[in-house]
PDB file of C-alpha atoms in Angstrom:
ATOM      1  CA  UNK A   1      90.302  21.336   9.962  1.00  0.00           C
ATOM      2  CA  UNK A   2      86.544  22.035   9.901  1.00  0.00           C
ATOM      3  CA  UNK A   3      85.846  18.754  12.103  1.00  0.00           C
ATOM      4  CA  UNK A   4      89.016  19.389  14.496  1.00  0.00           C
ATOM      5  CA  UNK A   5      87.411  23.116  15.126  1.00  0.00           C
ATOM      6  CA  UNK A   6      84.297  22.171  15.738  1.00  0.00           C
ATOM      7  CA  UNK A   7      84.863  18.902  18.103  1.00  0.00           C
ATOM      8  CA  UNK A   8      82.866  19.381  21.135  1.00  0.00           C
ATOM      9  CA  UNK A   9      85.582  17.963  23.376  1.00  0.00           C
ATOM     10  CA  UNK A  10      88.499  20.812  21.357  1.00  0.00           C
ATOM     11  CA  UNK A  11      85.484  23.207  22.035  1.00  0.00           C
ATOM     12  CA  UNK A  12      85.050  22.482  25.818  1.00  0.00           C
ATOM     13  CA  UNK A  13      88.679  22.796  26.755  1.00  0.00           C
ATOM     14  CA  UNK A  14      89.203  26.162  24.688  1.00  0.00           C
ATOM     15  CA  UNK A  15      86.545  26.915  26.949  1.00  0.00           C
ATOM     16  CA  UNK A  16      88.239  25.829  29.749  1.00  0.00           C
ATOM     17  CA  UNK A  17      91.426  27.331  29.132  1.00  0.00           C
ATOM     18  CA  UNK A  18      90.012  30.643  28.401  1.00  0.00           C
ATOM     19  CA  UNK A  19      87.654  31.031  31.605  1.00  0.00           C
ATOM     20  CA  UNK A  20      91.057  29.667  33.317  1.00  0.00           C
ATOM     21  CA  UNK A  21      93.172  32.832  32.335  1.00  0.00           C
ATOM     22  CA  UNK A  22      90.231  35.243  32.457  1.00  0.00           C
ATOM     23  CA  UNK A  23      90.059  34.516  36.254  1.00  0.00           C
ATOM     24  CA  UNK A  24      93.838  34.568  36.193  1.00  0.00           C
ATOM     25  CA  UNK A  25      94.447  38.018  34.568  1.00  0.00           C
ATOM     26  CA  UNK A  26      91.221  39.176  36.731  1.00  0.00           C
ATOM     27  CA  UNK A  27      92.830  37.899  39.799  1.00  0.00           C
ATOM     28  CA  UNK A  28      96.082  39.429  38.896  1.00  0.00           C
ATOM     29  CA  UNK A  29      95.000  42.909  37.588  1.00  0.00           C
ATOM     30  CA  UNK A  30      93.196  42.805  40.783  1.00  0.00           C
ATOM     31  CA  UNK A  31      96.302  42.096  43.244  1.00  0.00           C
ATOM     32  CA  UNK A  32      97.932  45.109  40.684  1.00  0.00           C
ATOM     33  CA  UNK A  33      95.251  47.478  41.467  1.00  0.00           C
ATOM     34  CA  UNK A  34      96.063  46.899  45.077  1.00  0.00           C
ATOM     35  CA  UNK A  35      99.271  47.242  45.067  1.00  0.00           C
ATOM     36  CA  UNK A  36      99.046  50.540  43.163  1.00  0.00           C
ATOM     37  CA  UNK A  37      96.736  51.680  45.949  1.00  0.00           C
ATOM     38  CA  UNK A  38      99.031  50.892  48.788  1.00  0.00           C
ATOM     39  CA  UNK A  39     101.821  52.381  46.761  1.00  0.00           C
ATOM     40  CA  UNK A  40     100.198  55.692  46.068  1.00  0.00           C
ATOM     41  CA  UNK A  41      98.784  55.926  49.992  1.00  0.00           C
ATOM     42  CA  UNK A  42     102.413  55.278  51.130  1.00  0.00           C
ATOM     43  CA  UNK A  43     103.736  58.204  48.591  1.00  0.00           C
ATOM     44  CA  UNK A  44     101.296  60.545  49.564  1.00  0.00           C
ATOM     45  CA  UNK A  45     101.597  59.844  53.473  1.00  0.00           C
ATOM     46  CA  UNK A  46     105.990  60.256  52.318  1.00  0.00           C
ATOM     47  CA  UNK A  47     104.422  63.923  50.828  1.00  0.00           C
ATOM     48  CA  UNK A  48     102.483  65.155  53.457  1.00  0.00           C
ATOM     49  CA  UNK A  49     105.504  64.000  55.988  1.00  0.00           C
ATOM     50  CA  UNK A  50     107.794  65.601  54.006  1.00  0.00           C
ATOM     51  CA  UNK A  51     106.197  68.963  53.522  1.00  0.00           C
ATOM     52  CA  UNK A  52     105.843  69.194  57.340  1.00  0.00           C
ATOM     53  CA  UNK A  53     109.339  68.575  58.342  1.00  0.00           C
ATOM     54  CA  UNK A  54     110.380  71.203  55.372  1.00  0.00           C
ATOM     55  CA  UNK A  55     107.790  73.842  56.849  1.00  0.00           C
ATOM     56  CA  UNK A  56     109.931  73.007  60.472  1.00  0.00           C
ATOM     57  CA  UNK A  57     113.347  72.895  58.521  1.00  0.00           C
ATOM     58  CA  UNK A  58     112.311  76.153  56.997  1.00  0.00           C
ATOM     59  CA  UNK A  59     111.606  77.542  60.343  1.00  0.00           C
ATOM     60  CA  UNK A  60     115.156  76.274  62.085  1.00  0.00           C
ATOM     61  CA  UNK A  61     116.486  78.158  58.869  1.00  0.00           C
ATOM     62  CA  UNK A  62     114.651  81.143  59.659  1.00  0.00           C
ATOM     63  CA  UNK A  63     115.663  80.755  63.641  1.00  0.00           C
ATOM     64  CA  UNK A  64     119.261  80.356  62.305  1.00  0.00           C
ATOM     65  CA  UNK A  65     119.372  83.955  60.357  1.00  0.00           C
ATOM     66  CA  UNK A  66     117.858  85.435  63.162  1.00  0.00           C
ATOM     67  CA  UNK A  67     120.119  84.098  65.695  1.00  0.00           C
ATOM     68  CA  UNK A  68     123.416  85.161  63.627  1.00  0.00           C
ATOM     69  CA  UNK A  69     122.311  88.465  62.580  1.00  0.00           C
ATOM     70  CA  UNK A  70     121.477  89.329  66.174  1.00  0.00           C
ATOM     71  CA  UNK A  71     125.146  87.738  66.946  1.00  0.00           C
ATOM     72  CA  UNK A  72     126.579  89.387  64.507  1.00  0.00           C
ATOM     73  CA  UNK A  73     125.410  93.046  65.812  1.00  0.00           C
ATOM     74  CA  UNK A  74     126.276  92.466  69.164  1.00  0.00           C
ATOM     75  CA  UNK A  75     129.410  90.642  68.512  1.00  0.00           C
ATOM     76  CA  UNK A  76     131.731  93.727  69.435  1.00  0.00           C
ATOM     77  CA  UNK A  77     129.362  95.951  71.200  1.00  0.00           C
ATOM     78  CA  UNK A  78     127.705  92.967  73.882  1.00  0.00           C
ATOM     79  CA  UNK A  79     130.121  90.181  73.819  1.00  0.00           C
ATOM     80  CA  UNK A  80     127.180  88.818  76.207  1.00  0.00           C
ATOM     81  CA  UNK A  81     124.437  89.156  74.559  1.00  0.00           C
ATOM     82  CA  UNK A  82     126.350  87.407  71.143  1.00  0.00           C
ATOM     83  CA  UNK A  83     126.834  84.708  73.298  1.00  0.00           C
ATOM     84  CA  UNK A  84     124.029  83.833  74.071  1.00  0.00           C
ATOM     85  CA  UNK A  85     122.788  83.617  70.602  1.00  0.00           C
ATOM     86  CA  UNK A  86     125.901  81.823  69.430  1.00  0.00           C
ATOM     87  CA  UNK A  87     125.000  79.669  71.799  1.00  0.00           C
ATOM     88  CA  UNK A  88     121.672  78.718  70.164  1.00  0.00           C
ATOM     89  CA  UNK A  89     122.878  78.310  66.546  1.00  0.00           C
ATOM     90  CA  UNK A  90     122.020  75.084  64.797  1.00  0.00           C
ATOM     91  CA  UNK A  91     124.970  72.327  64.799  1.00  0.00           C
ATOM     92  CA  UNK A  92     125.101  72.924  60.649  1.00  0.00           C
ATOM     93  CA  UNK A  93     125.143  76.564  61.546  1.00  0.00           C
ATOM     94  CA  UNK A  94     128.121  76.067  63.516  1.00  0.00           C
ATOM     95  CA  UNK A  95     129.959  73.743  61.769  1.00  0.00           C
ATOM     96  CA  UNK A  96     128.980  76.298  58.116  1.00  0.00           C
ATOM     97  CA  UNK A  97     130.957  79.007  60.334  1.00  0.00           C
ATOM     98  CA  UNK A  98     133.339  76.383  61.255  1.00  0.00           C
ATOM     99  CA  UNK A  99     134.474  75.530  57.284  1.00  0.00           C
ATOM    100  CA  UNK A 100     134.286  79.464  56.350  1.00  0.00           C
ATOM    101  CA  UNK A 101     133.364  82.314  58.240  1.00  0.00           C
ATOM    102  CA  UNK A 102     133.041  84.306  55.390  1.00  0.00           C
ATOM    103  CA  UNK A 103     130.704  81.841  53.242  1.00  0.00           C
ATOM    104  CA  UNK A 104     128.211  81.027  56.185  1.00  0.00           C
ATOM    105  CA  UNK A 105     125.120  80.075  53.720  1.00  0.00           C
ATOM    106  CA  UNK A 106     126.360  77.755  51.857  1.00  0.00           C
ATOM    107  CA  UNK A 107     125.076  75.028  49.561  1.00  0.00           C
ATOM    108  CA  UNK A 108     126.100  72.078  52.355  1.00  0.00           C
ATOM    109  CA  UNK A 109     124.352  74.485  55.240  1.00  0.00           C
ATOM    110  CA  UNK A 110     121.076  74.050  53.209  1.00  0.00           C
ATOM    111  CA  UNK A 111     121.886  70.419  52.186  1.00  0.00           C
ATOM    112  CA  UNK A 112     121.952  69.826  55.933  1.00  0.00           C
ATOM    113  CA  UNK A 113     119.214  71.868  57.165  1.00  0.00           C
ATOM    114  CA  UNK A 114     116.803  70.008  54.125  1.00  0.00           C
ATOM    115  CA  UNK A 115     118.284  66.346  54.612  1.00  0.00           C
ATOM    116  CA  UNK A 116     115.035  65.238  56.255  1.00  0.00           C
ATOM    117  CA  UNK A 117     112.551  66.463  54.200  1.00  0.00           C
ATOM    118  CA  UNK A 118     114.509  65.822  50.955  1.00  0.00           C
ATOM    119  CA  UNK A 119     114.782  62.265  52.246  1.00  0.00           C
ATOM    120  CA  UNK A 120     110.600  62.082  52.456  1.00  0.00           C
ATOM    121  CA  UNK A 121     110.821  64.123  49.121  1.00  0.00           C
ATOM    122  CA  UNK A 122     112.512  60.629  47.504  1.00  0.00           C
ATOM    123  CA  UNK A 123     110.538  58.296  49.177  1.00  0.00           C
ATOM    124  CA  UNK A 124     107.566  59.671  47.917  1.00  0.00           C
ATOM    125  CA  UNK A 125     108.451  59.909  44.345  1.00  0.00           C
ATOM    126  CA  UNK A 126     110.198  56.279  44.489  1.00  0.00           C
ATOM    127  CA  UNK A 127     106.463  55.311  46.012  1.00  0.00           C
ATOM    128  CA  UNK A 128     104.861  57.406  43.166  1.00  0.00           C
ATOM    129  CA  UNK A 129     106.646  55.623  40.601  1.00  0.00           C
ATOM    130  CA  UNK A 130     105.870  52.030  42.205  1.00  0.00           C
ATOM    131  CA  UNK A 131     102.255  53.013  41.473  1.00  0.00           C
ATOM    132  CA  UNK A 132     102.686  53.481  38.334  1.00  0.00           C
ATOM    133  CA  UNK A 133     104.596  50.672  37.456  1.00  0.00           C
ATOM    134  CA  UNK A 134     101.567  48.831  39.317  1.00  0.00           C
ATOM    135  CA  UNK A 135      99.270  50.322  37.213  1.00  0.00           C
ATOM    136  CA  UNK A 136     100.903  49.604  34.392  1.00  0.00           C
ATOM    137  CA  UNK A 137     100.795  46.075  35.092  1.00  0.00           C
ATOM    138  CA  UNK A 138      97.036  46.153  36.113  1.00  0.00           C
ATOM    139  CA  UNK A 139      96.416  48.024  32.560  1.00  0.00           C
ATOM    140  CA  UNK A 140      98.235  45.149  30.846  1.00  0.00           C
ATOM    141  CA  UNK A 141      96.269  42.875  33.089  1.00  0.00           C
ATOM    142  CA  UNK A 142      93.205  44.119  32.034  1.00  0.00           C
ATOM    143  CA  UNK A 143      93.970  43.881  28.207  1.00  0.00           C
ATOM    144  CA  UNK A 144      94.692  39.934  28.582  1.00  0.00           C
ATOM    145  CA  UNK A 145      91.107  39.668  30.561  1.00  0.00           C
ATOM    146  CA  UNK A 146      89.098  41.719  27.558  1.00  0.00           C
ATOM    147  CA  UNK A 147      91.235  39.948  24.784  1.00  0.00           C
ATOM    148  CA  UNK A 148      90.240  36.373  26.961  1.00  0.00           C
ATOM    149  CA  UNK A 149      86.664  37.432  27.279  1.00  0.00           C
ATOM    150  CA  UNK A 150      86.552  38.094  23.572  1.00  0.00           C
ATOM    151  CA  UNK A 151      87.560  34.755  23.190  1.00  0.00           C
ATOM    152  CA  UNK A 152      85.606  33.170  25.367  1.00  0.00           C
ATOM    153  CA  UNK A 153      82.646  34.734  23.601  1.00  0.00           C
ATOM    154  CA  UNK A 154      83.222  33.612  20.354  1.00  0.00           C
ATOM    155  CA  UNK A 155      83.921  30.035  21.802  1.00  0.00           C
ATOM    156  CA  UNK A 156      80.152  29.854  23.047  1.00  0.00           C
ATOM    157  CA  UNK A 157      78.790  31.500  19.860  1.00  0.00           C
ATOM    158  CA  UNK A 158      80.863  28.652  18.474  1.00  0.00           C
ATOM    159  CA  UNK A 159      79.525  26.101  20.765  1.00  0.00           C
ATOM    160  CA  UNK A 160      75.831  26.960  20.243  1.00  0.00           C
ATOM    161  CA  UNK A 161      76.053  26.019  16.109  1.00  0.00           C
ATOM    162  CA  UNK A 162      75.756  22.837  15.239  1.00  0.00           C
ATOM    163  CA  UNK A 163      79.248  20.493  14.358  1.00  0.00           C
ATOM    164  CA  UNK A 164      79.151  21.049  10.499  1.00  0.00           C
ATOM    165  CA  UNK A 165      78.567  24.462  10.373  1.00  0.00           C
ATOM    166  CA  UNK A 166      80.818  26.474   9.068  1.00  0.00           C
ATOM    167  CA  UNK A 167      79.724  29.151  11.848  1.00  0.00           C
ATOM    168  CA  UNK A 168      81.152  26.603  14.406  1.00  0.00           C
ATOM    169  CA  UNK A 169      84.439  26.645  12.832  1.00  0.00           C
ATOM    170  CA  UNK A 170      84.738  30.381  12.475  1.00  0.00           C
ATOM    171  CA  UNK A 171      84.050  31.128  15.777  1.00  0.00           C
ATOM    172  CA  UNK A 172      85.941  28.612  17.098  1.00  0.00           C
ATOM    173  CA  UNK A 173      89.316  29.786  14.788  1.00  0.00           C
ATOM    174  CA  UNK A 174      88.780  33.032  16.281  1.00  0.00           C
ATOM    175  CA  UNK A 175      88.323  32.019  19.831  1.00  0.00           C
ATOM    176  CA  UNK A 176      91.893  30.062  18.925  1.00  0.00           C
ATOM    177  CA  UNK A 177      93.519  33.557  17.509  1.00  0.00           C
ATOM    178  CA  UNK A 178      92.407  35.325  20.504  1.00  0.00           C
ATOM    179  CA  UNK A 179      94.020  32.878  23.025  1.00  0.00           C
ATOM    180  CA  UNK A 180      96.919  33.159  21.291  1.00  0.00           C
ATOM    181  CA  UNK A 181      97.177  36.526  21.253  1.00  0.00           C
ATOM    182  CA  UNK A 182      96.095  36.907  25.035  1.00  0.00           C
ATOM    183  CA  UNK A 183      98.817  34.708  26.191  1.00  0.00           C
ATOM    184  CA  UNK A 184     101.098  36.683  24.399  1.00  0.00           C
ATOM    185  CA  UNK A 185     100.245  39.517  25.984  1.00  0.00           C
ATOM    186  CA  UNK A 186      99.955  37.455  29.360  1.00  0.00           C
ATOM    187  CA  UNK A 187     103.751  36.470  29.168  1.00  0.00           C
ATOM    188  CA  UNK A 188     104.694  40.003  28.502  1.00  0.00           C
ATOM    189  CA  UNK A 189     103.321  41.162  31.001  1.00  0.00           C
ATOM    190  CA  UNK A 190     105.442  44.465  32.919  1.00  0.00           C
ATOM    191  CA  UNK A 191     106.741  42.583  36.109  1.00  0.00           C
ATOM    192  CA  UNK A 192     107.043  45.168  39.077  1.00  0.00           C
ATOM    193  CA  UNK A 193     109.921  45.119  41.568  1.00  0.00           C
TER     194      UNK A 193
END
């Protein structure tokens, strides 16, 4: 076993094979960490987009209970006037009076006035949690290049002792665990969409 660890030719492809999935997982976690990125920038534009059409949704709401309360007090008195601020009421104002008169604010009214900003609302947190799966998988990532790195490092303090040490063999055995255990890790992995 000590002869088979310490072969120069074993020794040279463990070598190999670790530098090989360092620059994988590096690669990789790197792709991740852009993907997170993009992710995040695309839930916080979804946020910002979102928050202004509520502030305008808020303000049709607002224009809304002005418009019927001044409708509503000139209803009998200035048929006229209540016209003309009937005639400005929001289509979900008008179809709220339309399913009950007497129940104008309700929960659908609201639903309807909201829909577009909810519908950023969503996007952003389906974005937001996107990036975090990303980063997940970079974090991973980045645990398979240290875990290859370690092993890399104790396959050159392996190579630099001579064949019959027992040194050699050590190092090599644990540049042989660590491999292992980064590939492991490698083919777990999260996977993201």
């Amino acid at each position: 076993m000590k002869k088979f660890l310490g072969n120069e030719v074993f020794l040279g492809l463990l070598i190999t094979l670790l530098s090989v999935f360092t620059a994988i997982s590096s690669y990789q976690g790197a792709l991740a960490g852009g993907a997170q990125n993009d992710a995040e920038i695309k839930g916080m534009q979804e946020l910002n987009d979102g928050n202004a059409v509520y502030l305008t949704e808020n303000q049709n709401i607002g224009q809304d209970y002005n418009y019927y309360d001044n409708w509503y007090l000139n209803e009998t008195e200035r048929p006229d006037v209540a016209e003309y601020y009937e005639f400005n009421f929001s289509q979900q104002l008008q179809d709220a009076i339309a399913r009950d008169p007497n129940t104008v604010w309700d929960d659908q009214y609201y639903a309807e006035m909201s829909a577009a900003s909810t519908e950023y609302f969503d996007g952003s947190e389906a974005s937001f949690k996107l990036a975090a799966d990303w980063n997940q998988r970079g974090d991973w990532l980045q645990l398979v290049l240290t875990i290859m790195a370690i092993g890399l490092a104790f396959a050159g303090w392996a190579s630099i002792n001579k064949e019959e040490s027992n040194l050699r063999a050590f190092f090599s055995l644990l540049s042989i665990i660590a491999f292992v255990v980064g590939l492991l890790y490698y083919f777990t992995t999260p996977v993201v969409g």
